[in-house]
Every structure is written in C-alpha cells, then in structure tokens.
Coordinates of C-alpha atoms in Angstrom, one line a residue:
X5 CA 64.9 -33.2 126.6
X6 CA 68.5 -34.4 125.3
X7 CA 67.8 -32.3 122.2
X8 CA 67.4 -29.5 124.5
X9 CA 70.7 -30.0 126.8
X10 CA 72.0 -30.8 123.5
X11 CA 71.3 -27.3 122.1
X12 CA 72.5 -25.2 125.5
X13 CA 75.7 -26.9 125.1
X14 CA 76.0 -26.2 121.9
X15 CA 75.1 -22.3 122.8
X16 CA 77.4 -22.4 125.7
X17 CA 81.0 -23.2 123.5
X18 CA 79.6 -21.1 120.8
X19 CA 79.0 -18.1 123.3
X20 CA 82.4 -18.8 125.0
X21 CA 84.4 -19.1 121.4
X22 CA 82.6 -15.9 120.2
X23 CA 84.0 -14.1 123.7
X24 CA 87.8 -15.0 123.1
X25 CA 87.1 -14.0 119.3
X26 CA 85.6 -10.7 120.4
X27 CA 88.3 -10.3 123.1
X28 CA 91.1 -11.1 120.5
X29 CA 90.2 -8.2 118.5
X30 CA 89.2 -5.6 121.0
X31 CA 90.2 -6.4 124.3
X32 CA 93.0 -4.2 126.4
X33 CA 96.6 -5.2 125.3
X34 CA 98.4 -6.1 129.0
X35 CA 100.7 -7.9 130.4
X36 CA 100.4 -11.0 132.8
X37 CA 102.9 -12.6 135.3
X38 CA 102.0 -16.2 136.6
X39 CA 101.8 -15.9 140.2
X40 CA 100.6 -19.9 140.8
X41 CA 100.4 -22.6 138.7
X42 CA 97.7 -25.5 139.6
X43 CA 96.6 -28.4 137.8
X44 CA 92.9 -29.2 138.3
X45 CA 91.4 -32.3 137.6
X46 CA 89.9 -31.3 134.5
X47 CA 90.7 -32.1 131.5
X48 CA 89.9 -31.1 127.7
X49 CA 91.4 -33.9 124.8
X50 CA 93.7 -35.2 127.4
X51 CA 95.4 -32.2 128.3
X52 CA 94.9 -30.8 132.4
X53 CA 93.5 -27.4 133.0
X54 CA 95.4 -25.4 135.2
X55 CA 93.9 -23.1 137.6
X56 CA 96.2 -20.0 137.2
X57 CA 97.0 -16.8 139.1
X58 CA 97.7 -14.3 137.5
X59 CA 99.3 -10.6 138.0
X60 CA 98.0 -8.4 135.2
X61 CA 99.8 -5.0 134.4
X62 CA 97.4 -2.2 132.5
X63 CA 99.1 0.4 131.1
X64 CA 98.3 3.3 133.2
X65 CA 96.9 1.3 136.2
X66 CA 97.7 -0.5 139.6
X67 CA 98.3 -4.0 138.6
X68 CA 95.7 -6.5 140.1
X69 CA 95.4 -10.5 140.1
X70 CA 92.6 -12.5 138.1
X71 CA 92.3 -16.3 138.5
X72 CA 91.9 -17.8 135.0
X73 CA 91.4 -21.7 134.3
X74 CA 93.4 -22.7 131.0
X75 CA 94.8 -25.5 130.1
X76 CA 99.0 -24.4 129.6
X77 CA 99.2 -26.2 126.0
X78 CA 96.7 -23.4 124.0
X79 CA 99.3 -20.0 125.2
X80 CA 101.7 -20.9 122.2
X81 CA 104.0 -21.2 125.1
X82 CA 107.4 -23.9 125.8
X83 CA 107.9 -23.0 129.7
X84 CA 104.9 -21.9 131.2
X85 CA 105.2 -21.7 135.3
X86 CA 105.5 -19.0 138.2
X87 CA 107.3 -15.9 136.6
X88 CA 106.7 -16.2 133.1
X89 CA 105.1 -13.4 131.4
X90 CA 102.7 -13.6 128.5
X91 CA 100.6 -10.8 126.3
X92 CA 97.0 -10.3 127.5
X93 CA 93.8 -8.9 125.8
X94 CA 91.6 -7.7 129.1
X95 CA 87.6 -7.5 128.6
X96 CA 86.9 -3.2 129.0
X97 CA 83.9 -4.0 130.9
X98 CA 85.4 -6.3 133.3
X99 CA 89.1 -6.7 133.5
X100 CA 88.5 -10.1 135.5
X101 CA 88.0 -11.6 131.9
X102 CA 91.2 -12.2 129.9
X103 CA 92.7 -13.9 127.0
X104 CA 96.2 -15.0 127.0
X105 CA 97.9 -14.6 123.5
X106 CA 101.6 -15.8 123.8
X107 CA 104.6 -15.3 125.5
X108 CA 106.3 -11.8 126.2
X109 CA 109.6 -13.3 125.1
X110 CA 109.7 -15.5 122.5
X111 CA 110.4 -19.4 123.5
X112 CA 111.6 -22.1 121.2
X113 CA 111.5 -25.8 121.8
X114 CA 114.0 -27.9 121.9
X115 CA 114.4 -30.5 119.3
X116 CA 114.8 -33.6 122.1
X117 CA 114.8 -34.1 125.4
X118 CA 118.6 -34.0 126.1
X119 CA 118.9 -30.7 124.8
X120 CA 116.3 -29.5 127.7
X121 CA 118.1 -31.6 130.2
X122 CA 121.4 -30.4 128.8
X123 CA 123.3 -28.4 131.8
X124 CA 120.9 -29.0 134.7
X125 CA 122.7 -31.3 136.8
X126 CA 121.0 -34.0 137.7
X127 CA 119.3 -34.1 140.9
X128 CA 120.1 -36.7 143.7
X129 CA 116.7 -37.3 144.5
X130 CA 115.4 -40.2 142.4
X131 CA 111.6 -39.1 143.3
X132 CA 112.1 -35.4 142.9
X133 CA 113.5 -36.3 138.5
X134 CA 111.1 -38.9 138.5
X135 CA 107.9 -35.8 139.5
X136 CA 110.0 -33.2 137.4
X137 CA 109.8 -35.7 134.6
X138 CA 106.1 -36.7 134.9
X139 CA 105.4 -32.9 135.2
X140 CA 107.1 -32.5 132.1
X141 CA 104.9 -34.7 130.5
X142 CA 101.8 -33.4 131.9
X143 CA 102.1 -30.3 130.3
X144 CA 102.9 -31.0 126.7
X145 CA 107.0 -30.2 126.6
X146 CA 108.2 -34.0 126.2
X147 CA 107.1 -36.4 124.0
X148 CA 106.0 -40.2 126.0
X149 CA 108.6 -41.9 123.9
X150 CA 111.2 -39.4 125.8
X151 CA 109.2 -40.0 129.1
X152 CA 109.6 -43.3 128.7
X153 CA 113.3 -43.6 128.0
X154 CA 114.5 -40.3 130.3
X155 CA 112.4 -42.7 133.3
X156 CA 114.3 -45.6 132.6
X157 CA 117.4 -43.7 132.7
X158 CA 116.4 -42.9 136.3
X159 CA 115.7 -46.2 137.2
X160 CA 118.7 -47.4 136.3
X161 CA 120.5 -45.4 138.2
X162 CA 118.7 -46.7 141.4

C-alpha cells in the first residue's frame, strides 16, 4: 500500500512538472496584474504559498481573473504585491491554467537592507515596521541576519 501512495505521488509532481514544462514552451504569451496577494498556510522548503489573484490580459481578448497558488520566491521577481505585472504562458485549452515567467519590468535587488529602506521615512507605528519587516522576511527579500538587526533597530527606538 505505501509503495502504491508512494508511486501516485510520484506521478502526481511528475505530471504537474511536465504541465509547466509543456506550458513554458507552448502556452499563450500574456500579461498578468496581481489583483490580491494572500499567504496560505502552506508551505514548500520553507517558503509560504500565496494564493494569488490575478488579472490576465490576452492579446486580442477581454481581460479576465484566474486564482493561482504559488509560492512568490519561484517568479524571478524582488517586489511581488498588488500591481505588479509579470509575463504569463496561458494553457490554449483552458486559460484558467497559467505559468508565471518573470517580471514585466525588470527588478534588481538591492545589495543590503538599508539600500531598500533608504528614502522611506520611517513609520511611527512601531507595530506597523515591525509587520512590514516580518513580511519582508516572509517572502524572501531580506536576509534573517538583516531581520534581526533592522528589529532591533525598532526596538530600540521604543
């Protein structure tokens, strides 16, 4: 029996990696907006999967929305949150199946964490930097050495 759950898993990623792959190469070139952003309580080597919404722009066609669970770090992407835009490959058979390949406009990340915080002033709200912070965190953009230091710095300030 665990040889046989075993072997459907197995099938299952291997059916799902072979979609993307197939997707990748001849899926419908698009464009997606991010509508809503939320983290689920899933998650894959210790990164959250979001549950996205998405606005999705076909050439030619009335845009539409698709929800699509991803996790944020695997769309080659710094900033990833409501209004970004990214390069889609829809499914031709069912344009509710997408695959996101990267940003629109290219994004670069910053070497440290002071040039990100660099010219946002900071806010009053001790609870509000210290969420901002942890969010920051959460989805891959600092490191937790910075966490760690940038919290401190908050708490100091207390």
């Amino acid at each position: 029996m665990a040889l046989f759950l075993i072997g459907c898993f197995l099938l299952l990623v291997f059916s799902w990696g072979w979609t993307t792959h197939r997707l990748r190469q001849h899926g419908i070139p698009a464009e997606a907006t991010i509508l809503q952003m939320e983290r689920t309580l899933m998650q894959i080597n210790r990164r959250h999967v979001y549950d996205f919404l998405l606005e999705v722009n076909l050439p030619g066609r009335p845009a539409y929305q698709v929800r699509h669970k991803s996790r944020a770090l695997d769309w080659n992407a710094f900033i990833v949150e409501p209004g970004v835009r990214f390069k889609v490959k829809v499914d031709p058979g069912d344009p509710q199946r997408l695959v996101v390949l990267e940003p629109v406009t290219p994004q670069q990340r910053p070497l440290r964490i002071h040039e990100l915080l660099s010219g946002l002033e900071r806010p009053s709200d001790p609870v509000k930097a210290l969420k901002d912070l942890q969010s920051m965190l959460d989805n891959g953009l600092i490191t937790p050495d910075e966490y760690a230091q940038k919290k401190a710095e908050i708490l100091a300030r207390l």
